[in-house]
Amino acid sequence: MLQHLIRQDENLRMVPIDRAELTTALNGLREELATGPDPDRVRVLTRWIGIAQMSLGDYDEAHAFLRWSLELAITSGNVRAIVATELNFGDAHRYAGDIETAETFYRSAMDTARGQCPELLDFALQHFGKHLMERGDLTGARTHLQEALRLRITKGNTELVESTQAALDRVDALVGNAVVAPDEWSREWTTWLQAHTTVSDPTRWHDDLTAVRGAVQSLAVHQRVQPRHLWDQPFPTELVAAMAAEAEQVLAADGYRHNGKRNAAVGDAANRFAARVDLAAIVARSTGLDVEQPHTGVYIGYTEGQFLDFHMDDAGFGEANLIICLARTRRAGTAKASTTVFISAAGYLECDLDTGCGVVFDGALTPHGRTRLGVGESVTLISLGFRARDRERRVLANLPPVPA
């Protein structure tokens, strides 16, 4: 419908051939949608409006229309439409930096295609291969793209074959140039950090502090944000309480294990909080980094005995991370509570977050974790990711190598 107005850029992402022309065509689809066509036409229109908005960089609008289209596809039982729209939804989240949600949609589309819609399996493999390439998993990317290529050669569609070959060429170029994608670099740094220190046993924190401090000094020069405890921000208590209640519910019902604690997607309470509080302004004032409103968020729950070892976040989460404590319990008389811990060039920094307080930092370039929770202790947090308005600040280049 709008294919002729969209191309792939050097990173194999969809962008307009002519922004004004795509915007005009998009407005035409919106006008048709307003006439109230039949549900099947609504599904098609909302999907292409979502694709166009994604290509134009308006990810919130893209998410809204793709969600609408996917709901209609599910209601009608149109398996082809479900797979195709899940792939578009995955792209929209990937482009916006929400890596985990993107992967959920890609895997769902691949599973459905393998079982019920094999004619779209090559598309699912292609999209997931690009996702893995951006995450730095070049081996996994090549495996999926090669499977897609075999299927497309069998189809005999030259245009599709060329598209997959271009993606494979991109993977080969990354491997040949020894380019380490930011997310792979983060994982390698995490592995090194956890081999030299651990949050779980504070007596080990200083075992090899000289080596750790020297390594972290090489990271500090690249950090966009320095850790800062936001204890003085008057977040509305009723909004914090509403998020705490929502987090408790979704962590229990839909939470998933991740790095030793439970995570869950944020919901309406978090969206209301972000709509009422100018979080971008708070982060900008606190850090000096001009950021957009949060593009992603996750609830995190810790219970007795759990901890989060030192690690670095995937770059896609954002240039600034804001963690806010929503609720916490601890046994009276406990000598020391669990804290958020950072490693800086000066050593270890602990941040004890009370309910309604936060800490902002650059999770992709600042090693961080949480100390072990004591008997009867629990902590519920929300973690929000912010993108810099200056797109050049989003690019991680000349990253310091992982220590040998």
Coordinates of C-alpha atoms in Angstrom, one line a residue, residues 51-353:
I51 CA 4.2 1.1 9.5
A52 CA 4.2 4.7 8.1
Q53 CA 4.4 6.2 11.5
M54 CA 7.3 3.9 12.4
S55 CA 9.1 4.9 9.3
L56 CA 8.6 8.5 10.2
G57 CA 9.9 7.9 13.7
D58 CA 6.7 8.5 15.6
Y59 CA 6.8 5.3 17.6
D60 CA 4.0 6.0 20.1
E61 CA 1.5 6.5 17.2
A62 CA 3.0 3.4 15.5
H63 CA 2.4 1.3 18.6
A64 CA -1.2 2.5 18.9
F65 CA -2.2 1.7 15.4
L66 CA -0.3 -1.6 15.2
R67 CA -2.0 -2.7 18.4
W68 CA -5.4 -1.8 16.9
S69 CA -4.6 -3.8 13.8
L70 CA -3.3 -6.8 15.7
E71 CA -6.4 -6.9 17.9
L72 CA -8.5 -7.0 14.8
A73 CA -6.4 -9.7 13.2
I74 CA -6.7 -11.9 16.4
T75 CA -10.5 -11.3 16.6
S76 CA -10.9 -12.3 13.0
G77 CA -8.6 -15.3 13.3
N78 CA -6.5 -14.2 10.3
V79 CA -3.3 -16.0 11.0
R80 CA -1.4 -14.4 8.1
A81 CA -2.3 -10.9 9.4
I82 CA -1.4 -11.9 13.0
V83 CA 2.1 -12.9 11.9
A84 CA 2.7 -9.9 9.6
T85 CA 1.5 -7.4 12.2
E86 CA 3.5 -9.0 15.0
L87 CA 6.6 -8.6 12.9
N88 CA 5.8 -4.9 12.3
F89 CA 5.1 -4.5 16.0
G90 CA 8.4 -6.0 16.8
D91 CA 10.1 -3.6 14.4
A92 CA 8.3 -0.6 16.0
H93 CA 9.5 -1.7 19.5
R94 CA 13.1 -2.4 18.2
Y95 CA 13.3 1.0 16.5
A96 CA 12.1 2.6 19.7
G97 CA 14.8 0.8 21.7
D98 CA 12.4 -1.6 23.6
I99 CA 14.5 -4.7 22.9
E100 CA 12.7 -7.1 25.2
T101 CA 9.2 -6.4 23.9
A102 CA 10.5 -6.6 20.3
E103 CA 11.9 -10.0 20.9
T104 CA 8.6 -11.2 22.4
F105 CA 6.7 -10.2 19.2
Y106 CA 9.4 -11.7 16.9
R107 CA 9.4 -15.1 18.7
S108 CA 5.6 -15.2 18.7
A109 CA 5.5 -14.5 15.0
M110 CA 8.2 -17.2 14.2
D111 CA 6.4 -19.8 16.3
T112 CA 3.0 -19.1 14.6
A113 CA 4.6 -19.1 11.2
R114 CA 6.4 -22.4 11.7
G115 CA 3.2 -24.1 13.0
Q116 CA 0.4 -22.4 11.0
C117 CA 1.7 -20.1 8.3
P118 CA 4.9 -21.5 6.7
E119 CA 4.6 -19.1 3.7
L120 CA 5.6 -16.3 6.1
L121 CA 8.4 -18.0 7.9
D122 CA 11.1 -16.4 5.8
F123 CA 9.8 -13.0 6.7
A124 CA 9.8 -13.9 10.4
L125 CA 13.4 -15.2 10.2
Q126 CA 14.5 -12.1 8.3
H127 CA 13.1 -9.7 10.9
F128 CA 14.4 -11.7 13.8
G129 CA 17.8 -12.0 12.1
K130 CA 18.0 -8.2 11.9
H131 CA 17.0 -7.9 15.5
L132 CA 19.8 -10.3 16.5
M133 CA 22.3 -8.4 14.4
E134 CA 21.5 -5.1 16.1
R135 CA 21.8 -6.9 19.5
G136 CA 25.3 -8.0 18.6
D137 CA 24.5 -11.7 18.2
L138 CA 26.1 -12.0 14.8
T139 CA 26.2 -15.8 14.9
G140 CA 22.5 -16.1 15.7
A141 CA 21.7 -13.4 13.1
R142 CA 23.6 -15.3 10.4
T143 CA 21.8 -18.6 11.3
H144 CA 18.4 -17.1 11.0
L145 CA 19.1 -15.1 7.9
Q146 CA 20.7 -18.1 6.1
E147 CA 17.5 -20.1 6.8
A148 CA 15.5 -17.2 5.4
L149 CA 17.7 -17.2 2.4
R150 CA 17.2 -20.9 1.7
L151 CA 13.4 -20.5 1.9
R152 CA 13.5 -17.4 -0.4
I153 CA 15.6 -19.1 -3.0
T154 CA 13.1 -21.9 -3.0
K155 CA 10.3 -19.3 -3.5
G156 CA 12.2 -17.9 -6.5
N157 CA 11.5 -14.3 -5.5
T158 CA 14.6 -12.4 -6.6
E159 CA 13.6 -9.2 -4.7
L160 CA 13.3 -11.2 -1.4
V161 CA 16.5 -13.0 -2.0
E162 CA 18.4 -9.7 -2.6
S163 CA 16.9 -8.3 0.7
T164 CA 18.1 -11.2 2.7
Q165 CA 21.5 -11.2 1.0
A166 CA 21.9 -7.6 1.9
A167 CA 21.3 -8.4 5.5
L168 CA 23.8 -11.3 5.4
D169 CA 26.3 -8.9 3.8
R170 CA 25.8 -6.5 6.7
V171 CA 26.5 -9.3 9.2
D172 CA 29.6 -10.3 7.3
A173 CA 30.8 -6.7 7.3
L174 CA 30.4 -6.4 11.0
V175 CA 32.3 -9.7 11.6
G176 CA 35.0 -8.8 9.1
N177 CA 35.6 -5.4 10.6
A178 CA 35.6 -6.8 14.1
V179 CA 32.8 -4.4 15.0
V180 CA 31.3 -5.2 18.4
A181 CA 27.7 -4.1 18.6
P182 CA 26.9 -2.1 21.8
D183 CA 24.7 -4.8 23.3
E184 CA 27.4 -7.5 22.7
W185 CA 30.0 -5.1 24.2
S186 CA 27.7 -4.6 27.3
R187 CA 27.4 -8.4 27.8
E188 CA 31.2 -8.8 27.5
W189 CA 31.8 -6.1 30.1
T190 CA 29.2 -7.7 32.4
T191 CA 31.0 -11.0 32.2
W192 CA 34.3 -9.4 33.1
L193 CA 32.8 -7.4 36.0
Q194 CA 31.2 -10.4 37.5
A195 CA 34.5 -12.3 37.3
H196 CA 36.2 -9.7 39.3
T197 CA 33.6 -8.5 41.9
T198 CA 30.1 -9.4 43.1
V199 CA 27.2 -7.6 44.8
S200 CA 26.3 -10.7 46.7
D201 CA 29.3 -10.7 49.0
P202 CA 30.4 -7.2 50.1
T203 CA 33.5 -8.6 51.6
R204 CA 34.7 -9.3 48.0
W205 CA 34.0 -5.7 46.8
H206 CA 37.5 -4.6 47.5
D207 CA 39.4 -7.8 46.6
D208 CA 40.4 -6.5 43.2
L209 CA 39.3 -2.9 43.5
T210 CA 42.4 -1.5 41.8
A211 CA 41.8 -3.5 38.6
V212 CA 38.0 -2.8 38.7
R213 CA 38.5 1.0 39.3
G214 CA 41.1 1.2 36.5
A215 CA 38.7 -0.5 34.1
V216 CA 35.7 1.7 35.1
Q217 CA 37.8 4.8 34.6
S218 CA 37.9 4.0 30.9
L219 CA 34.1 3.9 30.9
A220 CA 33.6 7.1 32.8
V221 CA 34.8 9.3 30.0
H222 CA 31.9 8.0 27.8
Q223 CA 29.1 8.2 30.4
R224 CA 26.3 10.6 29.3
V225 CA 24.9 10.7 32.9
Q226 CA 26.6 10.4 36.3
P227 CA 24.6 8.6 39.1
R228 CA 22.5 11.0 41.1
H229 CA 20.2 10.3 44.0
L230 CA 16.9 12.1 43.4
W231 CA 15.7 12.1 47.0
D232 CA 14.3 15.7 46.7
Q233 CA 11.8 15.1 43.9
P234 CA 8.2 15.4 45.1
F235 CA 6.6 12.6 43.0
P236 CA 2.9 12.6 43.8
T237 CA 2.3 10.0 46.5
E238 CA -1.0 8.8 45.1
L239 CA 0.6 8.1 41.7
V240 CA 3.5 6.2 43.3
A241 CA 1.0 4.2 45.4
A242 CA -1.1 3.4 42.3
M243 CA 2.1 2.1 40.5
A244 CA 3.0 0.1 43.5
A245 CA -0.4 -1.6 43.5
E246 CA -0.2 -2.2 39.7
A247 CA 3.3 -3.6 40.0
E248 CA 2.4 -6.0 42.8
Q249 CA -0.5 -7.3 40.6
V250 CA 1.4 -7.7 37.3
L251 CA 4.6 -9.1 38.9
A252 CA 2.5 -11.8 40.6
A253 CA 0.4 -12.5 37.4
D254 CA 2.7 -11.9 34.5
G255 CA 6.2 -11.4 35.9
Y256 CA 9.1 -13.2 34.4
R257 CA 12.5 -14.1 35.9
H258 CA 15.4 -11.9 34.8
N259 CA 18.8 -11.7 36.4
G260 CA 17.7 -13.1 39.7
K261 CA 14.5 -11.0 40.2
R262 CA 11.1 -10.6 38.7
N263 CA 10.3 -8.1 35.9
A264 CA 6.9 -7.2 34.4
A265 CA 5.7 -4.7 31.8
V266 CA 4.3 -1.4 33.1
G267 CA 0.6 -0.6 32.6
D268 CA -2.0 2.1 32.9
A269 CA -0.8 3.4 36.3
A270 CA 2.7 4.0 35.0
N271 CA 1.3 5.6 31.9
R272 CA -0.7 8.0 34.0
F273 CA 2.3 8.8 36.1
A274 CA 4.4 9.6 33.0
A275 CA 1.5 11.8 31.6
R276 CA 1.2 13.8 34.9
V277 CA 4.9 14.2 35.8
D278 CA 7.3 15.8 33.4
L279 CA 10.0 13.2 33.9
A280 CA 12.1 14.4 30.9
A281 CA 12.4 17.8 32.6
I282 CA 13.4 16.2 35.9
V283 CA 16.1 14.1 34.3
A284 CA 17.4 17.0 32.2
R285 CA 17.6 19.3 35.3
S286 CA 19.3 16.6 37.3
T287 CA 21.8 15.5 34.7
G288 CA 22.2 18.2 32.1
L289 CA 21.2 15.8 29.4
D290 CA 18.3 16.9 27.3
V291 CA 16.0 13.8 27.0
E292 CA 12.7 12.9 25.5
Q293 CA 9.8 11.5 27.6
P294 CA 10.5 7.9 28.7
H295 CA 10.2 5.4 25.8
T296 CA 10.2 2.2 27.8
G297 CA 9.7 1.1 31.4
V298 CA 9.6 -2.1 33.5
Y299 CA 8.5 -3.0 37.0
I300 CA 11.0 -4.8 39.1
G301 CA 10.4 -6.8 42.2
Y302 CA 12.9 -8.2 44.7
T303 CA 12.2 -10.4 47.7
E304 CA 14.2 -11.8 50.6
G305 CA 17.6 -13.2 49.6
Q306 CA 17.5 -11.9 46.0
F307 CA 20.2 -9.6 44.6
L308 CA 21.3 -8.2 41.2
D309 CA 24.9 -8.6 40.4
F310 CA 27.0 -5.9 38.7
H311 CA 26.1 -5.6 35.1
M312 CA 25.7 -3.1 32.2
D313 CA 22.3 -2.6 30.5
D314 CA 21.6 -3.0 26.8
A315 CA 22.2 0.3 25.0
G316 CA 18.7 0.3 23.6
F317 CA 17.2 1.0 27.1
G318 CA 18.4 4.6 26.8
E319 CA 21.1 7.2 27.5
A320 CA 19.5 7.8 31.0
N321 CA 17.8 5.4 33.3
L322 CA 15.6 6.5 36.2
I323 CA 14.8 4.0 38.9
I324 CA 12.0 5.0 41.4
C325 CA 11.3 3.0 44.5
L326 CA 7.5 2.3 44.7
A327 CA 7.4 0.2 47.9
R328 CA 9.7 -1.5 50.3
T329 CA 9.5 -3.5 53.5
R330 CA 12.2 -4.4 56.0
R331 CA 12.2 -6.1 59.4
A332 CA 12.5 -3.7 62.3
G333 CA 16.0 -3.6 63.8
T334 CA 17.7 -4.8 60.6
A335 CA 21.2 -3.4 60.6
K336 CA 21.5 -2.7 56.9
A337 CA 19.0 -2.6 54.1
S338 CA 19.5 -3.6 50.5
T339 CA 20.8 -0.8 48.3
T340 CA 21.4 0.1 44.6
V341 CA 25.1 0.0 44.0
F342 CA 27.2 1.6 41.3
I343 CA 30.9 1.2 40.5
S344 CA 32.5 4.6 39.6
A345 CA 36.1 5.6 39.0
A346 CA 36.2 6.5 42.7
G347 CA 35.0 3.1 43.9
Y348 CA 31.6 1.7 45.0
L349 CA 28.6 4.0 45.5
E350 CA 25.5 2.8 47.4
C351 CA 22.1 4.5 47.1
D352 CA 19.4 3.6 49.6
L353 CA 16.1 4.4 48.0

